[in-house]
Coordinates of C-alpha atoms and ligand atoms in Angstrom, one line a residue:
M1 CA 145.7 97.1 83.2
E2 CA 142.4 98.3 85.4
T3 CA 140.2 95.4 86.8
F4 CA 136.6 95.8 87.4
D5 CA 134.9 93.4 89.7
N6 CA 131.2 93.4 88.5
T7 CA 130.1 92.2 92.3
I8 CA 131.4 95.8 94.4
D9 CA 129.2 98.5 93.6
T10 CA 130.1 101.7 96.0
R11 CA 126.4 104.1 94.9
A12 CA 124.5 104.3 97.8
I13 CA 121.0 102.9 98.6
G14 CA 118.7 105.1 99.2
V15 CA 116.3 104.6 101.9
M16 CA 112.8 106.6 102.5
D17 CA 109.6 107.5 104.7
S18 CA 107.5 110.3 106.1
G19 CA 109.8 110.6 108.9
V20 CA 112.4 108.4 111.9
G21 CA 109.5 105.4 111.3
G22 CA 111.7 104.6 108.0
L23 CA 114.6 104.1 110.5
T24 CA 113.7 101.0 111.8
V25 CA 114.4 99.9 108.5
L26 CA 117.2 101.9 108.4
K27 CA 118.5 100.0 111.6
Q28 CA 118.1 96.5 110.0
L29 CA 119.7 97.5 106.5
L30 CA 123.4 98.5 109.3
S31 CA 123.0 95.3 111.0
V32 CA 123.3 93.2 107.7
C33 CA 125.2 95.0 105.7
P34 CA 126.9 97.9 107.6
K35 CA 129.6 98.7 104.6
E36 CA 127.0 99.9 102.0
N37 CA 126.6 103.4 101.7
Y38 CA 123.2 104.7 102.6
I39 CA 121.1 107.9 102.3
Y40 CA 117.5 108.3 104.2
F41 CA 115.5 111.1 103.2
G42 CA 112.7 112.0 105.5
D43 CA 109.6 113.6 104.4
T44 CA 108.9 115.6 107.7
K45 CA 107.1 118.5 105.8
N46 CA 104.2 115.9 103.9
L47 CA 104.0 113.5 107.0
P48 CA 101.2 111.8 107.6
Y49 CA 101.5 109.9 105.0
G50 CA 97.9 107.5 106.1
E51 CA 95.5 111.0 106.0
K52 CA 96.9 111.5 101.8
S53 CA 95.2 110.2 99.1
K54 CA 97.4 107.9 96.3
E55 CA 97.5 110.6 93.5
Q56 CA 98.8 113.1 96.1
L57 CA 101.5 110.3 97.7
I58 CA 101.9 109.6 93.9
E59 CA 103.2 112.9 93.5
I60 CA 105.3 113.3 97.0
V61 CA 107.3 109.6 95.7
K62 CA 108.1 111.4 92.5
E63 CA 109.8 114.1 93.7
I64 CA 111.6 112.4 96.2
F65 CA 113.0 109.7 93.6
E66 CA 114.1 112.9 91.1
F67 CA 115.9 113.6 94.3
F68 CA 117.7 110.0 94.7
E69 CA 117.9 110.3 91.7
Q70 CA 120.3 113.0 91.2
K71 CA 122.2 111.1 94.0
N72 CA 122.7 108.6 92.0
V73 CA 121.6 105.9 93.8
K74 CA 121.3 102.0 92.8
A75 CA 118.5 101.3 94.5
V76 CA 115.7 103.0 96.9
V77 CA 114.4 100.9 99.8
L78 CA 110.5 102.1 100.3
A79 CA 110.9 101.9 104.3
C80 CA 107.2 103.0 104.3
N81 CA 104.8 100.9 104.1
T82 CA 101.8 103.6 103.0
T83 CA 104.1 104.3 99.9
S84 CA 104.3 100.7 98.7
A85 CA 100.3 100.3 98.7
T86 CA 99.8 103.4 97.1
A87 CA 103.1 104.8 94.9
Y88 CA 105.3 101.9 94.2
E89 CA 102.8 99.8 91.2
E90 CA 102.6 103.6 88.9
L91 CA 106.6 104.1 89.6
K92 CA 108.3 101.0 89.6
D93 CA 110.4 101.2 85.8
K94 CA 109.9 104.7 85.8
Y95 CA 113.4 105.2 87.4
P96 CA 117.0 104.2 86.6
F97 CA 117.3 102.3 89.9
K98 CA 115.9 98.9 92.0
I99 CA 112.9 99.9 94.0
Y100 CA 111.8 97.3 97.2
P101 CA 108.8 98.5 98.3
L102 CA 107.6 96.8 101.6
I103 CA 104.9 95.1 101.6
Q104 CA 105.1 93.2 98.4
S105 CA 108.5 92.6 99.7
V106 CA 107.0 91.7 102.9
A107 CA 104.7 89.4 102.1
K108 CA 106.8 87.2 99.6
Y109 CA 109.9 86.2 101.5
M110 CA 106.0 85.3 104.6
S111 CA 104.5 82.9 102.4
A112 CA 106.7 80.1 102.2
D113 CA 105.2 80.1 105.8
K114 CA 102.4 77.9 104.3
G115 CA 101.2 77.0 108.0
L116 CA 100.0 80.6 108.1
L117 CA 96.9 80.8 107.8
K118 CA 95.0 84.0 109.9
L119 CA 96.8 87.3 109.6
G120 CA 96.4 90.7 111.5
V121 CA 97.9 94.4 109.9
M122 CA 97.9 97.0 111.9
A123 CA 98.3 100.0 109.1
T124 CA 98.1 103.8 108.0
E125 CA 94.4 104.4 106.5
A126 CA 95.6 105.2 103.0
T127 CA 97.3 101.5 103.0
V128 CA 94.4 100.1 104.8
K129 CA 92.2 101.2 102.0
T130 CA 94.0 100.0 99.3
K131 CA 93.9 96.6 101.0
T132 CA 97.3 95.3 99.6
Y133 CA 98.8 93.4 102.1
T134 CA 95.8 91.1 101.7
K135 CA 96.1 91.1 98.0
E136 CA 99.9 90.2 98.6
F137 CA 99.7 87.8 100.3
K138 CA 96.9 86.2 99.1
K139 CA 98.7 86.0 95.4
Y140 CA 100.7 83.4 98.0
N141 CA 98.3 81.9 99.7
P142 CA 94.4 81.9 98.0
D143 CA 93.6 80.2 101.8
I144 CA 94.6 83.1 103.8
E145 CA 92.3 85.3 105.8
V146 CA 93.6 88.3 106.6
I147 CA 92.0 91.8 108.5
E148 CA 93.1 94.1 107.9
Q149 CA 92.7 97.3 111.0
A150 CA 94.1 101.2 110.4
C151 CA 95.1 103.0 113.0
P152 CA 95.1 106.8 112.0
L153 CA 96.3 107.9 116.0
W154 CA 99.5 106.1 115.9
V155 CA 101.9 107.9 113.6
P156 CA 101.2 111.5 115.0
I157 CA 101.5 110.0 119.1
V158 CA 104.9 108.3 117.6
E159 CA 106.1 111.7 115.1
K160 CA 104.3 114.1 117.6
Q161 CA 105.6 112.3 121.0
L162 CA 102.1 112.8 122.3
T163 CA 101.7 112.0 125.9
N164 CA 97.8 113.8 126.5
Y165 CA 95.6 111.1 124.7
D166 CA 93.0 108.0 126.4
E167 CA 95.6 105.1 125.9
K168 CA 93.3 102.5 126.2
Q169 CA 91.8 104.0 123.9
A170 CA 93.9 104.2 120.8
I171 CA 95.8 101.4 121.2
Y172 CA 93.4 98.8 122.3
G173 CA 90.8 100.9 120.5
Y174 CA 92.2 100.0 117.4
L175 CA 93.5 96.5 118.5
K176 CA 89.9 95.3 119.8
N177 CA 89.2 93.9 116.2
V178 CA 91.5 92.4 115.1
L179 CA 92.4 89.9 118.1
E180 CA 88.7 89.2 117.8
F181 CA 89.1 87.5 114.8
N182 CA 91.9 85.6 116.6
P183 CA 94.9 86.1 114.1
Q184 CA 98.2 83.9 113.9
K185 CA 99.9 86.7 113.6
I186 CA 100.1 91.0 114.0
I187 CA 101.6 92.3 111.6
L188 CA 103.4 95.8 112.8
G189 CA 102.5 97.6 109.2
C190 CA 103.8 100.9 109.5
T191 CA 107.7 101.6 110.3
H192 CA 106.5 104.0 113.0
Y193 CA 104.5 101.8 114.8
P194 CA 107.5 99.4 116.4
Y195 CA 107.7 102.8 119.0
L196 CA 104.5 101.9 120.5
M197 CA 105.2 98.1 121.4
D198 CA 105.7 98.7 125.0
K199 CA 102.6 100.0 125.3
I200 CA 100.6 97.2 122.5
S201 CA 101.8 94.8 124.7
K202 CA 99.3 95.7 128.0
Y203 CA 97.4 94.1 125.5
A204 CA 98.2 91.6 123.6
P205 CA 101.6 88.5 124.2
R206 CA 104.4 90.8 121.9
E207 CA 105.0 87.2 120.5
L208 CA 102.2 87.7 118.2
F209 CA 103.4 91.1 116.9
I210 CA 105.4 90.5 113.9
N211 CA 108.2 94.3 113.1
P212 CA 108.8 93.5 109.4
A213 CA 111.6 95.6 109.1
Q214 CA 114.0 92.4 109.9
I215 CA 112.7 90.2 107.2
F216 CA 112.3 93.3 104.7
A217 CA 116.3 94.2 104.9
R218 CA 117.1 90.8 104.9
Y219 CA 115.3 90.4 101.5
I220 CA 116.5 93.5 100.1
I221 CA 120.5 92.2 100.8
D222 CA 119.7 89.3 99.4
D223 CA 118.3 90.6 96.3
L224 CA 121.2 93.3 96.1
K225 CA 123.5 90.0 96.1
Q226 CA 122.0 87.9 93.0
N227 CA 121.7 91.8 91.0
S228 CA 125.5 92.0 92.1
L229 CA 124.8 95.6 93.3
I230 CA 126.5 95.0 96.5
N231 CA 128.7 96.9 98.7
E232 CA 130.9 94.6 100.8
T233 CA 134.1 95.7 100.7
Q234 CA 133.9 99.7 102.0
T235 CA 133.5 101.4 104.8
G236 CA 129.7 101.9 105.2
S237 CA 128.8 105.8 105.3
V238 CA 124.7 107.3 105.9
H239 CA 123.6 110.6 105.1
Y240 CA 120.8 112.2 106.4
Y241 CA 117.9 114.6 105.0
A242 CA 114.4 116.0 105.9
S243 CA 112.2 118.2 104.1
S244 CA 111.9 119.5 107.2
N245 CA 112.6 121.1 110.7
P246 CA 115.7 118.5 110.9
D247 CA 116.7 119.4 114.4
N248 CA 113.1 117.9 115.3
F249 CA 114.0 114.7 113.7
R250 CA 117.1 114.6 114.3
Q251 CA 115.5 114.5 117.8
N252 CA 112.8 112.3 117.2
A253 CA 115.3 110.1 115.2
K254 CA 116.6 108.9 119.1
M255 CA 114.1 106.7 119.5
F256 CA 115.0 104.1 117.3
L257 CA 118.6 105.0 116.0
E258 CA 121.6 107.6 117.3
I259 CA 122.1 109.1 114.7
D260 CA 125.1 111.0 115.3
E261 CA 124.5 114.4 112.4
T262 CA 121.7 116.6 112.0
P263 CA 120.2 116.3 108.6
L264 CA 120.6 118.4 105.9
L265 CA 117.4 120.1 104.8
V266 CA 116.3 119.1 101.4
E267 CA 113.5 121.8 99.7
I268 CA 110.7 118.7 97.5
Ligands
DGL301 N1 105.9 104.9 108.3 C1 105.1 104.8 107.3 C2 104.3 103.6 106.7 O1 105.0 103.2 107.2 C3 103.8 106.1 107.0 C4 103.1 106.6 107.9 C5 103.4 107.9 107.8 O2 103.4 109.1 107.4 O3 101.8 108.2 108.1 O4 103.1 103.7 106.4

């Protein structure tokens, strides 16, 4: 007689971002749960998301979710603060898979620390406009004060590998405001920003900053386990897709993760 073990679900987990930034999250997922099957989608055609409107981002995410639906994934990870802030609420109940938004998950997890009362957030313009970080942290702790700072140059510096820019102006220019607020912690509220940590740490101590990727990955895996969606018995796999210039994606990916295949091109 055939037996069915409902703690094993071999369907893949979709992970998405505008480019290579979400690999900071995939890297943590692979370290917490290497036996899962992952499909990473880098939407390089529409990068940078931070300059787009909420309406544009909802349309873009819909297309990526349709791609994941065709792949029959069990969950999709928004490894992207900007789409968590703009598209998640609109789309969260419309697809046959679980959706994990970065900001909401991380705020829930971090709010267990009731001593956290002054928080800084560095993020994209589109994220800051929605004030999602402030709203989500205040949900759990109304006394918390949050300052959100947009850093429109930071994603282009990472994805275009820019070198010809005034570093003090581009890095400290955005940090100054936040440091003056004297926060206990500063969240790197865009998955591309950890790449800039060496530069950022010239102006403020490294320990002040939180890369939320690790917290987020733990949150996702714990939740998958609770929902009997985890797959810990198979040998894991990762497949990559990009919406333009896959060779460039593979090259840039090295900043965060060595990937052993060139992504397949998918038109969305
Ligand atoms: N890495 C994404 C985020 O976390 C998007 C960055 C962008 O394309 O502007 O917000």
